[in-house]
XYZ file of C-alpha atoms in Angstrom:
564
model
C -60.041 39.293 7.923
C -57.840 41.522 5.801
C -55.054 40.741 3.350
C -52.231 43.309 3.219
C -50.335 43.752 -0.040
C -47.559 45.301 2.060
C -46.662 41.808 3.408
C -46.236 40.383 -0.100
C -44.264 43.350 -1.281
C -41.980 43.341 1.730
C -41.308 39.646 1.222
C -40.354 40.128 -2.393
C -38.615 43.492 -2.092
C -41.322 45.376 -4.033
C -42.614 48.877 -3.246
C -45.148 48.714 -0.454
C -48.818 49.222 -1.294
C -50.410 50.855 1.707
C -53.887 49.484 1.015
C -56.021 46.926 2.800
C -58.607 44.760 1.067
C -61.234 42.339 2.367
C -60.272 38.672 2.298
C -60.799 37.116 -1.135
C -63.468 34.472 -1.045
C -63.316 33.114 -4.576
C -61.430 33.380 -7.850
C -64.473 34.819 -9.615
C -64.675 37.517 -6.959
C -60.985 38.223 -7.560
C -61.477 38.585 -11.316
C -64.694 40.641 -11.226
C -64.278 42.834 -8.185
C -60.585 42.862 -7.317
C -58.523 43.811 -10.429
C -55.820 45.445 -8.282
C -55.181 42.220 -6.416
C -55.004 40.282 -9.679
C -52.434 42.714 -11.002
C -50.428 42.377 -7.742
C -50.483 38.590 -8.022
C -49.124 38.784 -11.575
C -46.328 41.082 -10.412
C -45.475 38.693 -7.580
C -45.286 35.742 -10.014
C -43.062 37.634 -12.419
C -40.790 38.723 -9.579
C -40.415 35.174 -8.355
C -39.550 33.977 -11.834
C -36.900 36.668 -12.094
C -35.579 35.933 -8.587
C -34.720 32.352 -9.472
C -31.896 32.669 -12.000
C -30.719 29.690 -13.915
C -27.828 27.920 -12.264
C -24.341 27.699 -13.732
C -23.832 24.753 -16.083
C -20.865 22.383 -15.760
C -19.535 19.957 -18.362
C -17.183 17.154 -17.309
C -14.328 15.846 -19.458
C -12.512 12.649 -18.591
C -9.218 13.055 -20.379
C -10.223 14.520 -23.735
C -13.682 12.930 -23.866
C -16.822 14.673 -22.705
C -19.052 12.630 -20.406
C -22.823 12.546 -20.560
C -24.218 12.516 -17.034
C -27.451 10.584 -17.048
C -27.347 9.682 -13.368
C -27.177 11.769 -10.210
C -23.492 10.940 -9.716
C -20.560 10.458 -12.062
C -18.236 7.453 -11.816
C -14.805 8.183 -13.244
C -12.899 5.242 -14.755
C -10.140 3.998 -12.471
C -6.684 5.276 -13.352
C -7.928 8.466 -15.048
C -5.066 10.943 -15.410
C -6.994 14.172 -15.926
C -10.480 15.286 -14.911
C -11.654 18.656 -16.299
C -14.726 20.691 -15.448
C -15.840 23.248 -18.044
C -17.775 25.841 -16.039
C -20.160 28.174 -17.887
C -21.298 30.742 -15.325
C -24.727 32.331 -15.580
C -23.878 35.258 -13.274
C -20.682 37.271 -13.628
C -18.795 35.584 -10.801
C -18.618 32.077 -9.345
C -16.444 30.173 -6.939
C -15.834 26.439 -6.846
C -14.198 23.641 -4.912
C -13.840 19.890 -5.093
C -15.055 18.662 -1.734
C -12.851 15.850 -0.549
C -9.722 17.485 -1.976
C -9.933 21.293 -1.784
C -9.956 22.685 1.732
C -11.219 26.133 0.702
C -13.072 27.814 -2.140
C -11.313 28.693 -5.378
C -12.284 31.967 -6.994
C -10.815 33.345 -10.164
C -9.615 36.903 -9.814
C -7.380 39.382 -11.570
C -6.097 42.911 -11.216
C -7.413 46.444 -11.533
C -4.842 49.217 -11.589
C -4.006 52.667 -10.424
C -1.531 54.117 -12.909
C 0.648 57.209 -12.652
C 1.663 58.328 -16.141
C 4.240 61.035 -16.828
C 3.965 62.822 -20.173
C 6.241 65.263 -21.989
C 5.329 68.701 -23.325
C 3.754 67.128 -26.439
C 1.455 64.957 -24.290
C 3.258 61.704 -25.094
C 3.666 59.233 -22.179
C 7.287 58.748 -21.178
C 6.971 56.713 -17.975
C 4.241 54.616 -16.323
C 4.024 53.304 -12.729
C 1.253 50.772 -12.038
C -0.181 49.835 -8.644
C -2.432 46.744 -8.712
C -5.544 45.938 -6.700
C -6.623 42.274 -6.825
C -9.163 40.143 -4.974
C -10.893 41.882 -2.099
C -9.729 44.772 0.029
C -9.209 44.000 3.745
C -12.597 45.330 4.901
C -14.814 44.825 1.859
C -18.473 44.403 2.877
C -20.891 43.823 -0.015
C -20.892 47.399 -1.346
C -18.780 50.546 -1.529
C -21.039 52.306 0.970
C -20.759 49.506 3.560
C -17.024 48.903 3.149
C -14.147 50.504 5.001
C -11.569 52.219 2.802
C -7.947 51.242 3.313
C -5.207 53.895 3.106
C -2.455 53.397 0.553
C 0.771 55.316 -0.043
C 3.035 54.881 -3.041
C 6.078 56.802 -4.297
C 7.206 57.561 -7.818
C 10.244 59.323 -9.294
C 9.806 62.149 -11.774
C 11.544 61.181 -15.044
C 13.555 63.662 -17.174
C 11.406 65.622 -19.596
C 8.190 65.196 -17.633
C 5.741 68.091 -18.111
C 2.597 66.664 -16.515
C 1.346 63.722 -14.495
C -1.805 61.694 -15.198
C -3.486 59.740 -12.419
C -5.702 56.913 -13.768
C -7.789 54.224 -12.119
C -8.749 51.536 -14.643
C -10.335 48.095 -15.063
C -8.425 47.558 -18.303
C -6.975 44.226 -17.257
C -8.022 40.921 -18.849
C -11.075 41.071 -21.064
C -13.137 39.013 -18.578
C -12.208 41.177 -15.552
C -15.251 42.338 -13.534
C -15.755 43.909 -10.145
C -15.914 47.150 -8.208
C -13.112 49.597 -7.504
C -13.457 52.842 -5.524
C -10.919 55.432 -4.306
C -11.086 58.742 -2.432
C -8.872 61.356 -0.797
C -6.286 61.361 -3.569
C -3.186 63.356 -2.678
C -0.050 63.985 -4.742
C 2.832 65.884 -3.177
C 6.594 66.041 -3.004
C 8.459 64.251 -0.208
C 9.725 67.599 1.204
C 6.412 69.411 0.938
C 3.697 69.701 3.547
C -0.066 69.781 3.321
C -0.023 73.613 3.365
C 3.198 74.166 1.473
C 3.886 74.650 -2.214
C 4.843 70.921 -2.659
C 1.192 69.811 -3.008
C -0.118 69.042 -6.512
C -3.491 67.550 -5.505
C -4.984 67.325 -2.022
C -8.265 65.439 -1.467
C -9.255 66.037 -5.056
C -8.409 69.762 -5.015
C -5.673 71.660 -6.811
C -3.367 74.141 -4.997
C -5.485 77.089 -6.162
C -8.561 75.572 -4.473
C -10.213 74.360 -7.641
C -11.412 70.787 -7.923
C -9.418 68.383 -9.965
C -11.089 67.563 -13.249
C -11.852 63.836 -13.609
C -12.752 62.427 -16.990
C -14.368 59.117 -17.879
C -12.924 56.952 -20.610
C -12.631 53.333 -21.702
C -14.779 51.094 -23.896
C -17.729 51.429 -21.516
C -17.367 54.812 -19.732
C -20.827 54.640 -18.141
C -19.494 52.034 -15.683
C -17.563 54.883 -14.008
C -19.520 57.018 -11.497
C -19.055 59.153 -8.403
C -20.543 59.147 -4.954
C -19.858 60.886 -1.677
C -18.258 59.528 1.441
C -21.200 60.438 3.646
C -19.168 62.891 5.703
C -20.795 66.338 5.514
C -17.445 68.019 6.125
C -15.756 66.127 3.288
C -16.709 67.338 -0.168
C -14.175 65.264 -2.082
C -15.820 62.766 -4.451
C -15.558 58.959 -4.262
C -14.521 57.661 -7.656
C -16.233 54.339 -8.397
C -15.970 51.908 -11.306
C -18.477 49.040 -11.343
C -17.283 46.800 -14.176
C -20.220 44.482 -14.916
C -19.510 43.974 -18.603
C -17.235 41.145 -19.737
C -15.087 42.406 -22.555
C -15.367 46.095 -21.629
C -13.594 48.435 -19.226
C -13.870 51.937 -17.796
C -11.337 54.539 -16.567
C -11.269 57.597 -14.321
C -8.500 60.014 -15.302
C -7.215 63.366 -14.046
C -4.291 65.326 -15.442
C -2.120 67.838 -13.571
C 0.779 69.857 -15.035
C 3.997 69.700 -13.094
C 4.936 73.082 -11.591
C 8.402 74.514 -12.315
C 9.714 73.788 -8.828
C 9.417 69.996 -9.442
C 12.521 68.710 -11.207
C 13.562 65.393 -12.698
C 14.626 62.755 -10.180
C 12.423 64.208 -7.454
C 10.181 61.776 -5.536
C 6.437 62.271 -5.436
C 4.316 60.736 -2.689
C 0.918 59.573 -3.882
C -1.635 58.568 -1.272
C -5.280 57.571 -1.513
C -7.882 55.387 0.181
C -9.377 52.447 -1.672
C -11.781 49.549 -1.490
C -12.312 46.913 -4.155
C -13.695 43.504 -5.071
C -12.369 41.980 -8.290
C -13.046 38.711 -10.100
C -12.948 37.058 -13.503
C -16.093 36.227 -15.413
C -16.751 34.032 -18.400
C -16.241 30.360 -19.037
C -13.264 28.593 -17.504
C -11.878 25.105 -16.918
C -10.951 23.593 -13.561
C -8.478 20.726 -13.993
C -7.607 17.991 -11.489
C -4.961 15.370 -12.145
C -4.700 11.846 -10.759
C -7.418 12.038 -8.134
C -6.984 9.498 -5.333
C -9.782 6.913 -5.059
C -12.781 8.143 -3.090
C -15.994 10.159 -3.182
C -15.998 13.844 -4.171
C -18.449 16.675 -4.850
C -17.656 19.389 -7.377
C -19.576 22.428 -6.140
C -19.972 25.723 -8.010
C -21.563 28.636 -6.141
C -22.914 31.632 -8.025
C -21.827 35.026 -6.700
C -23.034 38.550 -7.212
C -20.692 41.210 -8.534
C -20.052 42.309 -4.943
C -19.128 38.778 -3.810
C -22.398 37.741 -2.151
C -23.583 34.159 -2.484
C -26.623 33.633 -4.721
C -29.159 30.871 -4.028
C -28.351 29.007 -7.247
C -25.469 26.543 -7.414
C -24.343 23.404 -9.243
C -23.269 20.156 -7.574
C -21.786 17.095 -9.279
C -21.130 14.025 -7.071
C -18.105 12.102 -8.339
C -16.822 8.667 -7.462
C -13.264 7.575 -8.303
C -12.894 3.802 -7.837
C -9.704 2.092 -6.759
C -7.487 0.845 -9.586
C -8.067 -2.898 -9.748
C -4.443 -3.765 -9.049
C -4.566 -1.647 -5.866
C -7.828 -3.111 -4.549
C -8.048 -5.569 -1.677
C -9.953 -8.154 -3.697
C -7.237 -8.155 -6.377
C -4.418 -8.696 -3.895
C -6.500 -11.225 -1.981
C -7.244 -13.150 -5.172
C -3.652 -12.857 -6.374
C -2.304 -14.022 -3.025
C -4.715 -16.963 -2.988
C -3.791 -17.958 -6.547
C -0.065 -17.645 -5.816
C -0.499 -19.686 -2.639
C -2.396 -22.401 -4.518
C 0.166 -22.425 -7.337
C 2.993 -22.584 -4.781
C 1.286 -25.464 -2.998
C 0.734 -27.336 -6.251
C 4.317 -26.743 -7.387
C 5.598 -27.720 -3.956
C 3.532 -30.900 -3.950
C 4.712 -31.708 -7.461
C 8.368 -31.200 -6.499
C 7.960 -33.229 -3.317
C 6.238 -36.035 -5.177
C 8.903 -36.006 -7.865
C 11.578 -36.098 -5.196
C 9.798 -38.956 -3.454
C 9.458 -40.823 -6.741
C 13.150 -40.332 -7.432
C 13.999 -41.474 -3.919
C 11.755 -44.527 -4.240
C 13.225 -45.265 -7.632
C 16.710 -44.982 -6.180
C 15.732 -47.198 -3.253
C 14.238 -49.719 -5.656
C 17.400 -49.724 -7.748
C 19.554 -50.182 -4.621
C 17.263 -52.941 -3.412
C 17.427 -54.702 -6.758
C 21.197 -54.385 -6.750
C 21.438 -55.777 -3.230
C 19.179 -58.666 -4.219
C 21.344 -59.376 -7.265
C 24.566 -59.328 -5.201
C 23.012 -61.593 -2.579
C 21.920 -64.076 -5.240
C 25.344 -63.994 -6.865
C 27.072 -64.617 -3.548
C 24.673 -67.400 -2.650
C 24.617 -69.106 -6.036
C 28.212 -68.622 -7.153
C 30.600 -68.090 -4.259
C 28.495 -70.144 -1.818
C 28.394 -73.067 -4.196
C 32.160 -72.900 -4.792
C 32.949 -72.737 -1.070
C 30.595 -75.662 -0.418
C 32.342 -77.635 -3.152
C 35.730 -76.855 -1.552
C 34.392 -78.057 1.797
C 33.103 -81.296 0.276
C 36.401 -81.988 -1.545
C 38.389 -81.318 1.636
C 36.080 -83.578 3.666
C 36.403 -86.347 1.100
C 40.199 -86.062 1.111
C 40.213 -86.129 4.871
C 38.383 -89.432 4.829
C 40.416 -91.118 2.087
C 43.994 -89.977 2.659
C 46.027 -91.908 5.232
C 48.712 -89.326 5.776
C 48.059 -87.655 9.118
C 49.527 -84.304 8.165
C 47.478 -84.199 4.996
C 44.342 -85.202 6.857
C 44.944 -82.472 9.432
C 45.406 -79.900 6.660
C 42.243 -80.998 4.885
C 40.417 -80.879 8.256
C 41.441 -77.248 8.676
C 40.318 -76.489 5.127
C 36.970 -78.100 5.895
C 36.590 -76.071 9.103
C 37.575 -72.819 7.442
C 35.198 -73.538 4.558
C 32.347 -74.030 7.015
C 33.229 -70.770 8.773
C 33.376 -69.060 5.405
C 29.981 -70.490 4.456
C 28.546 -69.134 7.733
C 30.029 -65.677 7.146
C 28.813 -65.768 3.562
C 25.355 -66.670 4.761
C 25.353 -63.693 7.119
C 26.492 -61.409 4.296
C 23.739 -62.684 2.017
C 21.196 -62.100 4.772
C 22.502 -58.572 5.266
C 22.276 -57.711 1.576
C 18.908 -59.242 0.805
C 16.065 -56.614 0.795
C 13.638 -59.384 1.669
C 14.877 -59.170 5.265
C 14.118 -55.438 5.795
C 11.591 -56.054 8.563
C 11.700 -56.387 12.341
C 10.725 -60.064 12.448
C 13.606 -61.082 10.179
C 16.043 -59.080 12.330
C 14.856 -60.691 15.584
C 15.035 -64.164 14.007
C 18.544 -63.470 12.707
C 19.778 -62.220 16.085
C 18.324 -65.307 17.766
C 20.113 -67.701 15.404
C 23.327 -65.654 15.465
C 23.644 -65.654 19.271
C 22.640 -69.292 19.556
C 25.289 -70.310 17.004
C 28.051 -68.237 18.608
C 27.313 -69.592 22.075
C 27.130 -73.181 20.753
C 30.571 -72.893 19.247
C 31.981 -71.614 22.569
C 29.953 -74.138 24.566
C 28.295 -71.417 26.664
C 24.731 -71.735 27.866
C 22.512 -69.172 26.119
C 18.969 -67.918 26.588
C 17.224 -65.517 24.222
C 13.856 -63.823 24.951
C 11.908 -61.676 22.463
C 9.293 -59.821 24.542
C 6.191 -58.296 22.836
C 7.631 -58.424 19.343
C 4.246 -58.902 17.690
C 4.294 -56.118 15.101
C 6.218 -56.954 11.957
C 7.091 -53.430 10.840
C 9.546 -52.535 8.068
C 12.992 -51.296 8.993
C 15.777 -49.708 6.986
C 18.827 -51.517 5.714
C 21.118 -49.256 7.757
C 19.230 -50.019 10.959
C 19.258 -53.753 10.338
C 22.925 -53.780 9.312
C 24.298 -51.708 12.193
C 22.071 -53.261 14.880
C 22.995 -56.838 13.888
C 26.733 -56.041 13.769
C 26.557 -54.214 17.123
C 24.889 -57.250 18.731
C 27.402 -59.618 17.117
C 30.352 -57.504 18.323
C 28.911 -57.338 21.835
C 28.395 -61.131 22.013
C 31.887 -61.774 20.621
C 33.386 -59.508 23.325
C 31.520 -61.479 25.984
C 32.637 -64.803 24.567
C 36.269 -63.773 24.166
C 36.992 -61.663 27.252
C 34.382 -62.134 29.979
C 35.118 -65.782 30.927
C 31.353 -66.154 31.282
C 29.505 -69.491 31.403
C 26.030 -68.049 30.791
C 24.656 -65.393 28.468
C 21.135 -63.931 28.385
C 19.772 -61.737 25.560
C 16.444 -59.936 25.794
C 14.811 -58.163 22.834
C 12.002 -55.608 23.459
C 10.058 -53.049 21.417
C 8.902 -50.100 23.532
C 7.473 -46.868 22.071
C 8.886 -47.860 18.687
C 12.407 -48.191 20.181
C 14.148 -51.545 19.789
C 16.084 -52.434 22.957
C 18.541 -55.338 23.098
C 19.953 -56.265 26.530
C 22.930 -58.681 26.734
C 23.839 -59.953 30.198
C 26.662 -62.333 31.218
C 28.061 -63.721 34.470
C 31.705 -63.101 33.648
C 34.347 -60.814 35.093
C 33.045 -57.629 33.391
C 35.264 -54.949 31.853
C 38.223 -53.491 33.682
C 39.504 -49.942 33.166
C 42.421 -51.381 31.217
C 40.088 -53.346 28.980
C 37.883 -50.280 28.530
C 40.871 -48.170 27.453
C 42.216 -50.816 25.045
C 38.839 -50.988 23.329
C 37.720 -54.569 22.694
C 35.388 -53.224 20.031
C 33.469 -50.940 22.415
C 34.115 -47.821 20.347
C 32.958 -49.669 17.237
C 29.693 -50.621 18.971
C 29.053 -47.054 20.157
C 29.832 -45.681 16.690
C 27.381 -48.076 15.014
C 24.588 -47.218 17.466
C 25.171 -43.496 17.067
C 24.923 -43.801 13.263
C 21.314 -45.026 13.571
C 20.338 -42.512 16.299
C 20.729 -44.980 19.124
C 22.732 -45.377 22.346
C 24.987 -47.964 23.945
C 25.367 -48.317 27.723
C 27.475 -50.696 29.869
C 26.480 -51.632 33.436
C 28.525 -53.640 35.935
C 26.391 -56.005 37.962
C 26.828 -56.283 41.734
C 26.859 -60.103 41.564
C 29.497 -59.984 38.845
C 29.203 -59.788 35.139
C 28.264 -57.079 32.650
C 25.043 -55.816 31.102
C 25.126 -54.175 27.662
C 22.065 -52.107 26.667
C 21.581 -51.253 22.975
C 18.673 -48.900 22.181
C 17.684 -47.306 18.838
C 14.501 -46.085 17.084
C 13.106 -48.770 14.797
C 11.230 -46.375 12.493
């Protein structure tokens, strides 16, 4: 087999060596018998080392503090206001973007100029018109030779006292300005002139007398200015090129033409040329981003050649910006949970305090009711009993009939008063706030009322086996409603029998009072007989009152209310 040095050279862009050598079998053979191949290998190694330029370095500043990146990615503290990247390019030009925020590349650029300078007879400049060229021309393609020149036409006005005009193309912009600028086919003429007429000062680099315009190099680095040809054999005008590859230096192309006598002040000159350019800024710079939203980013810097081509070296810094803690889900979840727990605890505390106050108030009311009941029983009850005993004794000892009748009435009224007082004491006593005490009281009350009226009475308490507590309001209103109902029966129904049935169904206490009297007429219903009072008492405890006329005669009163 054969090894061709042409393949290596073509791969690396070196001059081709049109020689073929037998395949190398060993390193010793290479050293002793193949010195040309050894030399080629050394050249290849050196070329590869030169072809891998060092990448651009980037320093990151969080606020005013420089960060030391020891890991592959950089985590920025949450809530950072400013993030700065200090870029130190190795080549002349770079472009950058922050992936995740920037949609396109950012490239620093500035302006090269074409200047038209009018001077007086002494050579002093009296007026300057500048025409900038910045960024890339519309059809720039890696080099002047491969790019398409774009036509450009500008107009200037001749100032008073102008003796000559200087046309200058210059890279004398910012100190760090770099790039390539090329023009051709420069033409300066008056607006009224034609290409063949006397109004032409310069046409395609030639003066009216057919001589070529004289172009001079100047600037701090004149060697950056050069000429080339357009490639058209019929076009002999030069292409003026400035390749500014030195930061801090600039170059100029300048030509000077005296103004002929037939050009006067105030006249307009048309200046046309074709141009192509690619400008940029070199040197260190800072890219600043403020208040980055939380997320993942990549700061990418790509190295570029002077003509704008991408080089293989680049710098990448992955960046992570965390969510500010008070905007994170875990913070709001924790805060919500804590607030909910605190609200629950406060609510439970307030409810318990309200319950304690209510229980305390109930206890105070109960104690007061107990005290009043004891006072009525021990004081007023004793006094009324004493009055009854004195009246009974007088009734038995006095012989006067009128006096005995009066003392008999006093005795009867005292007994009625003792009964009413007993009912009042029962009503007030908190010891009777249960269902069993209420049923027992209703039984005794109805039996006593019927006994006084000499009416047969039957009372049934069905399935009252659960002695549950009841409120004072329920006990008070239910007992008075039953008493009022029985009194109405005894006074107005002309009944001889009365049945009362007490039931507890689904925690509702139902009392049914049935008689065999004449019932209630419409007149009696309209005049009342305590019916409205009964309905009002039942409504106050959430109950109902219903009256039913029986077919066999008589009336049924149904009282129903929740016992809880």
